[in-house]
XYZ file of N, CA and C in Angstrom:
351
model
N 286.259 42.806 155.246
C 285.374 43.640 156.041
C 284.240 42.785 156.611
N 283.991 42.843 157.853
C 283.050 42.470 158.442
C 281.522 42.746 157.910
N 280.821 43.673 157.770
C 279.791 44.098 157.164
C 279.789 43.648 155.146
N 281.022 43.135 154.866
C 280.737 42.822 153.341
C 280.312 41.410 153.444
N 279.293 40.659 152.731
C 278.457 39.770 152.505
C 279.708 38.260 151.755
N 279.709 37.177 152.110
C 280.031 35.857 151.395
C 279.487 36.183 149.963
N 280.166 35.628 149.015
C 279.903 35.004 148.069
C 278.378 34.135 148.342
N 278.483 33.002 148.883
C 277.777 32.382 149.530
C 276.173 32.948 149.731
N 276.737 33.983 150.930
C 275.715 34.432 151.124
C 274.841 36.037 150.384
N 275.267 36.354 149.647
C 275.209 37.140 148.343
C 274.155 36.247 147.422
N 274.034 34.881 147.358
C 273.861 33.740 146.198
C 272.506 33.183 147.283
N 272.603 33.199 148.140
C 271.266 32.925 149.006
C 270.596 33.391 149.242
N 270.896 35.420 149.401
C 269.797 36.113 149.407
C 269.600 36.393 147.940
N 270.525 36.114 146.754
C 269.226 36.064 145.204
C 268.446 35.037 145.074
N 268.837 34.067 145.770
C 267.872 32.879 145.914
C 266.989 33.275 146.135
N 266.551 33.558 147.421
C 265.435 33.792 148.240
C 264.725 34.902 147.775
N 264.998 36.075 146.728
C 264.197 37.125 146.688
C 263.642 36.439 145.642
N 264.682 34.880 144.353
C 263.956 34.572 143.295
C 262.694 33.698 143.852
N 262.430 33.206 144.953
C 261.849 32.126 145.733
C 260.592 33.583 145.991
N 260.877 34.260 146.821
C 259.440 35.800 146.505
C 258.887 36.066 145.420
N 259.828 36.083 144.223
C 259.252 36.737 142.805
C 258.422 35.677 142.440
N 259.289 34.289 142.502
C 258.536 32.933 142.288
C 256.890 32.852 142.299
N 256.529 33.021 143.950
C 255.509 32.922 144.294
C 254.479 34.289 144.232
N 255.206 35.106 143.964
C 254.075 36.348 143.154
C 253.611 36.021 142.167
N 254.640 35.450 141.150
C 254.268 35.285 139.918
C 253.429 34.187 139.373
N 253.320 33.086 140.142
C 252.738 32.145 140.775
C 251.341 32.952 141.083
N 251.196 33.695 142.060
C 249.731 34.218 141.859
C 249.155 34.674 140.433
N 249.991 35.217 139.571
C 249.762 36.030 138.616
C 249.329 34.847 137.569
N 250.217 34.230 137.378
C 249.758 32.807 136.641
C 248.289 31.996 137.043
N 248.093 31.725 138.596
C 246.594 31.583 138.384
C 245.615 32.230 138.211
N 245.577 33.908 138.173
C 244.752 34.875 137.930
C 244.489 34.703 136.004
N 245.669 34.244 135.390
C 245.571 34.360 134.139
C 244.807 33.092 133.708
N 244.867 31.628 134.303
C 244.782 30.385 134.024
C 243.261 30.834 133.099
N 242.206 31.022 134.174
C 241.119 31.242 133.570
C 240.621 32.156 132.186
N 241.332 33.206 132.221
C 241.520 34.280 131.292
C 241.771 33.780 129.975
N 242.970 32.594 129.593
C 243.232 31.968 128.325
C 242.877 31.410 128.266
N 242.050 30.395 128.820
C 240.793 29.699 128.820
C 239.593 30.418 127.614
N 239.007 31.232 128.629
C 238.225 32.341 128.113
C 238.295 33.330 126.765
N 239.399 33.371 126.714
C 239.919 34.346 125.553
C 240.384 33.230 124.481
N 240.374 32.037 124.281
C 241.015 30.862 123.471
C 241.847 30.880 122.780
N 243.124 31.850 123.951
C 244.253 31.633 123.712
C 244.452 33.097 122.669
N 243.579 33.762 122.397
C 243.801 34.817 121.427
C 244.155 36.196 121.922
N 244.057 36.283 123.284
C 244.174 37.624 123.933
C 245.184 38.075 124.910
N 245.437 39.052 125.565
C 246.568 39.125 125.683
C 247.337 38.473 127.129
N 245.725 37.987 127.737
C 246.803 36.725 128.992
C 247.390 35.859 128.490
N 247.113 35.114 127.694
C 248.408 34.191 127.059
C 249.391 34.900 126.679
N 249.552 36.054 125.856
C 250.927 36.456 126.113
C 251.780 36.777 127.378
N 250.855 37.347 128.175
C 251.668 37.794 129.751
C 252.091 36.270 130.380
N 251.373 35.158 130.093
C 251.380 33.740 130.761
C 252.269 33.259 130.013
N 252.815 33.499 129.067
C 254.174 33.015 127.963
C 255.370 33.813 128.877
N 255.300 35.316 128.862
C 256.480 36.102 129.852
C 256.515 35.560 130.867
N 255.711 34.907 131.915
C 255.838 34.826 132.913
C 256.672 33.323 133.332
N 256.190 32.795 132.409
C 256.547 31.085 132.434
C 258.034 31.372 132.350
N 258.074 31.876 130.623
C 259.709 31.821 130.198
C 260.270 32.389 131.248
N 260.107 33.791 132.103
C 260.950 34.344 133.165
C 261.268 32.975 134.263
N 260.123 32.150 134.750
C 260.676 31.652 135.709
C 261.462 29.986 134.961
N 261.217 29.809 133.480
C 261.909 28.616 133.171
C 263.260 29.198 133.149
N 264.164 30.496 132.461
C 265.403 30.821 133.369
C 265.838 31.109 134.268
N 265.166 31.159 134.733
C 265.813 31.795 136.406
C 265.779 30.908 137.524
N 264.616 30.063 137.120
C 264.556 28.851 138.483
C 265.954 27.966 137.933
N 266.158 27.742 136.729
C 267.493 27.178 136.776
C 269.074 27.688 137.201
N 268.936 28.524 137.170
C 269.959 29.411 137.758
C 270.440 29.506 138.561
N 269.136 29.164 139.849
C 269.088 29.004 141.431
C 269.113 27.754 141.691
N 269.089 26.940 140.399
C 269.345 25.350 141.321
C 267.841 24.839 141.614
N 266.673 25.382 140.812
C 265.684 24.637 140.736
C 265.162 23.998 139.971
N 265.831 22.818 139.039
C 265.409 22.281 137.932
C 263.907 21.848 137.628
N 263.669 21.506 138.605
C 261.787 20.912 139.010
C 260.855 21.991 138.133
N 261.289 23.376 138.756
C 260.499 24.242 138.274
C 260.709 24.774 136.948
N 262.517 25.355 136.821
C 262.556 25.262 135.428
C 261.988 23.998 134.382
N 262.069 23.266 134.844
C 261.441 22.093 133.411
C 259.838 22.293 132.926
N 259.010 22.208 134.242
C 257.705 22.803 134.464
C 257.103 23.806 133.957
N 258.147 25.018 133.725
C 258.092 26.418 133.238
C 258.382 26.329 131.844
N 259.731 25.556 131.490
C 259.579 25.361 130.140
C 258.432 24.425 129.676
N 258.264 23.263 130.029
C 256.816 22.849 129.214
C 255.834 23.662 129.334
N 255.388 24.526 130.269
C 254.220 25.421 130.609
C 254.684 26.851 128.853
N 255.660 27.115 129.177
C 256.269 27.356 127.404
C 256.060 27.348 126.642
N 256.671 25.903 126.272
C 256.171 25.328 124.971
C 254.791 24.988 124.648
N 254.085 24.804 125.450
C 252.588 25.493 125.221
C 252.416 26.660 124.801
N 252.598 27.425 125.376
C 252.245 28.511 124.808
C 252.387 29.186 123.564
N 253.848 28.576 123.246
C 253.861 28.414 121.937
C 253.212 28.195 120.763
N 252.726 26.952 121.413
C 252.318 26.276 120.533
C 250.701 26.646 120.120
N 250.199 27.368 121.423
C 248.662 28.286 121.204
C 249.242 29.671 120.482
N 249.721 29.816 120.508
C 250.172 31.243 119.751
C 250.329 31.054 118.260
N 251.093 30.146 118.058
C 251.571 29.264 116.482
C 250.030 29.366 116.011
N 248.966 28.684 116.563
C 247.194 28.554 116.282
C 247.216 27.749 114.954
N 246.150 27.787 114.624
C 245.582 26.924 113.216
C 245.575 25.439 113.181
N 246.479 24.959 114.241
C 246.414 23.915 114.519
C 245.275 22.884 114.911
N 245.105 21.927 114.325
C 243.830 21.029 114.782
C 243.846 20.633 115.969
N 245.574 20.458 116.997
C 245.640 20.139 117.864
C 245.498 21.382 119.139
N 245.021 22.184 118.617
C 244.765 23.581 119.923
C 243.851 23.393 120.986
N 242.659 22.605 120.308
C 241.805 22.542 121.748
C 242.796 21.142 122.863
N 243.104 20.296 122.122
C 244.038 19.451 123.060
C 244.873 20.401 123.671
N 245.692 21.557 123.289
C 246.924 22.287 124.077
C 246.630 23.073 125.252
N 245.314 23.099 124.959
C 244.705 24.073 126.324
C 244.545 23.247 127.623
N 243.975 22.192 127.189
C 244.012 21.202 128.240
C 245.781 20.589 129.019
N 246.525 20.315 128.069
C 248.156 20.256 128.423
C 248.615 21.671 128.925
N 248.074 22.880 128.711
C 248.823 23.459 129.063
C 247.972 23.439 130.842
N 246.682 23.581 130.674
C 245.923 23.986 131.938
C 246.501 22.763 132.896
N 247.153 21.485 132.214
C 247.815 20.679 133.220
C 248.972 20.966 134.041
N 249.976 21.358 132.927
C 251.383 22.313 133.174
C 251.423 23.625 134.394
N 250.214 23.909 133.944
C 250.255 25.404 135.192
C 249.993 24.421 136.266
N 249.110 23.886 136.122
C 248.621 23.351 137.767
C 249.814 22.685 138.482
N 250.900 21.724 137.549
C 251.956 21.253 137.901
C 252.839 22.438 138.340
N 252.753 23.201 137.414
C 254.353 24.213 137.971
C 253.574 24.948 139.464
N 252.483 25.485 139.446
C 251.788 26.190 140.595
C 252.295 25.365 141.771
N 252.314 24.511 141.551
C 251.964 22.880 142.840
C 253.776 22.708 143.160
N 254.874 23.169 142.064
C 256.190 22.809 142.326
C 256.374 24.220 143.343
N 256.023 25.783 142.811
C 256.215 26.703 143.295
C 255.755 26.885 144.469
N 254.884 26.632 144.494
C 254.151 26.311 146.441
C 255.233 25.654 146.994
N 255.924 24.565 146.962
C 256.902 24.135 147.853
C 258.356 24.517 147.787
N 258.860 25.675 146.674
C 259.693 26.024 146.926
C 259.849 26.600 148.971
N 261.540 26.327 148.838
C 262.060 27.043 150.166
C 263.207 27.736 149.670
N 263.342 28.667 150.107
C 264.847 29.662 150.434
C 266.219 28.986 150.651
N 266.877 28.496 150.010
C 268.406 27.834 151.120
C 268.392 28.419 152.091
N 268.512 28.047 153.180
C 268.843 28.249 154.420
C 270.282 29.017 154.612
N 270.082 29.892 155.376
C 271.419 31.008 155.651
C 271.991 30.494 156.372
N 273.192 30.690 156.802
C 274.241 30.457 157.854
C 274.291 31.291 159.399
């Protein structure tokens, strides 16, 4: 059928809506940056900034964006690792993680869409 969609192109427009969610969530992540800062890691933007990471460390791989998945998972494993707490090394993790966002923010800005046919 003429009007039924490629494989192909089925796989480019989930691309591209994950490449939209991307960069929403991307806003949402720098609205929080400051917040776990502020809250030292005890309140509940670090948890939403843990969902948000892990969502895009699976899914950017999925689509063939390893850059960002890797980014998303270290942005992660931070978070983790502020959540775990008691650690002597926590005030160092805030600083690694506040590096991680700025890196993944900076990969998600240059995402593009595959190009359609």
């Amino acid at each position: 059928m003429a009007d039924e969609l490629s494989r192909e192109e089925r796989l480019a427009s989930m691309a591209r809506r994950f490449v939209d969610r991307a960069r929403d969530q991307a806003v949402r992540i720098a609205e929080l940056r400051p917040q776990v800062n502020h809250e030292h890691g005890k309140g509940e933007a670090l948890l939403e900034l843990r969902q948000l990471v892990h969502s895009l460390h699976g899914s950017a791989g999925t689509f063939g964006y390893g850059e960002v998945s890797i980014g998303a998972g270290e942005a992660e494993d931070l978070c983790d690792g502020l959540m775990a707490g008691g650690d002597s090394s926590v005030p160092s993790l805030f600083g690694d993680l506040d590096h991680a966002i700025e890196k993944l923010l900076a990969l998600i800005k240059q995402l593009d869409a595959p190009p359609t046919k």
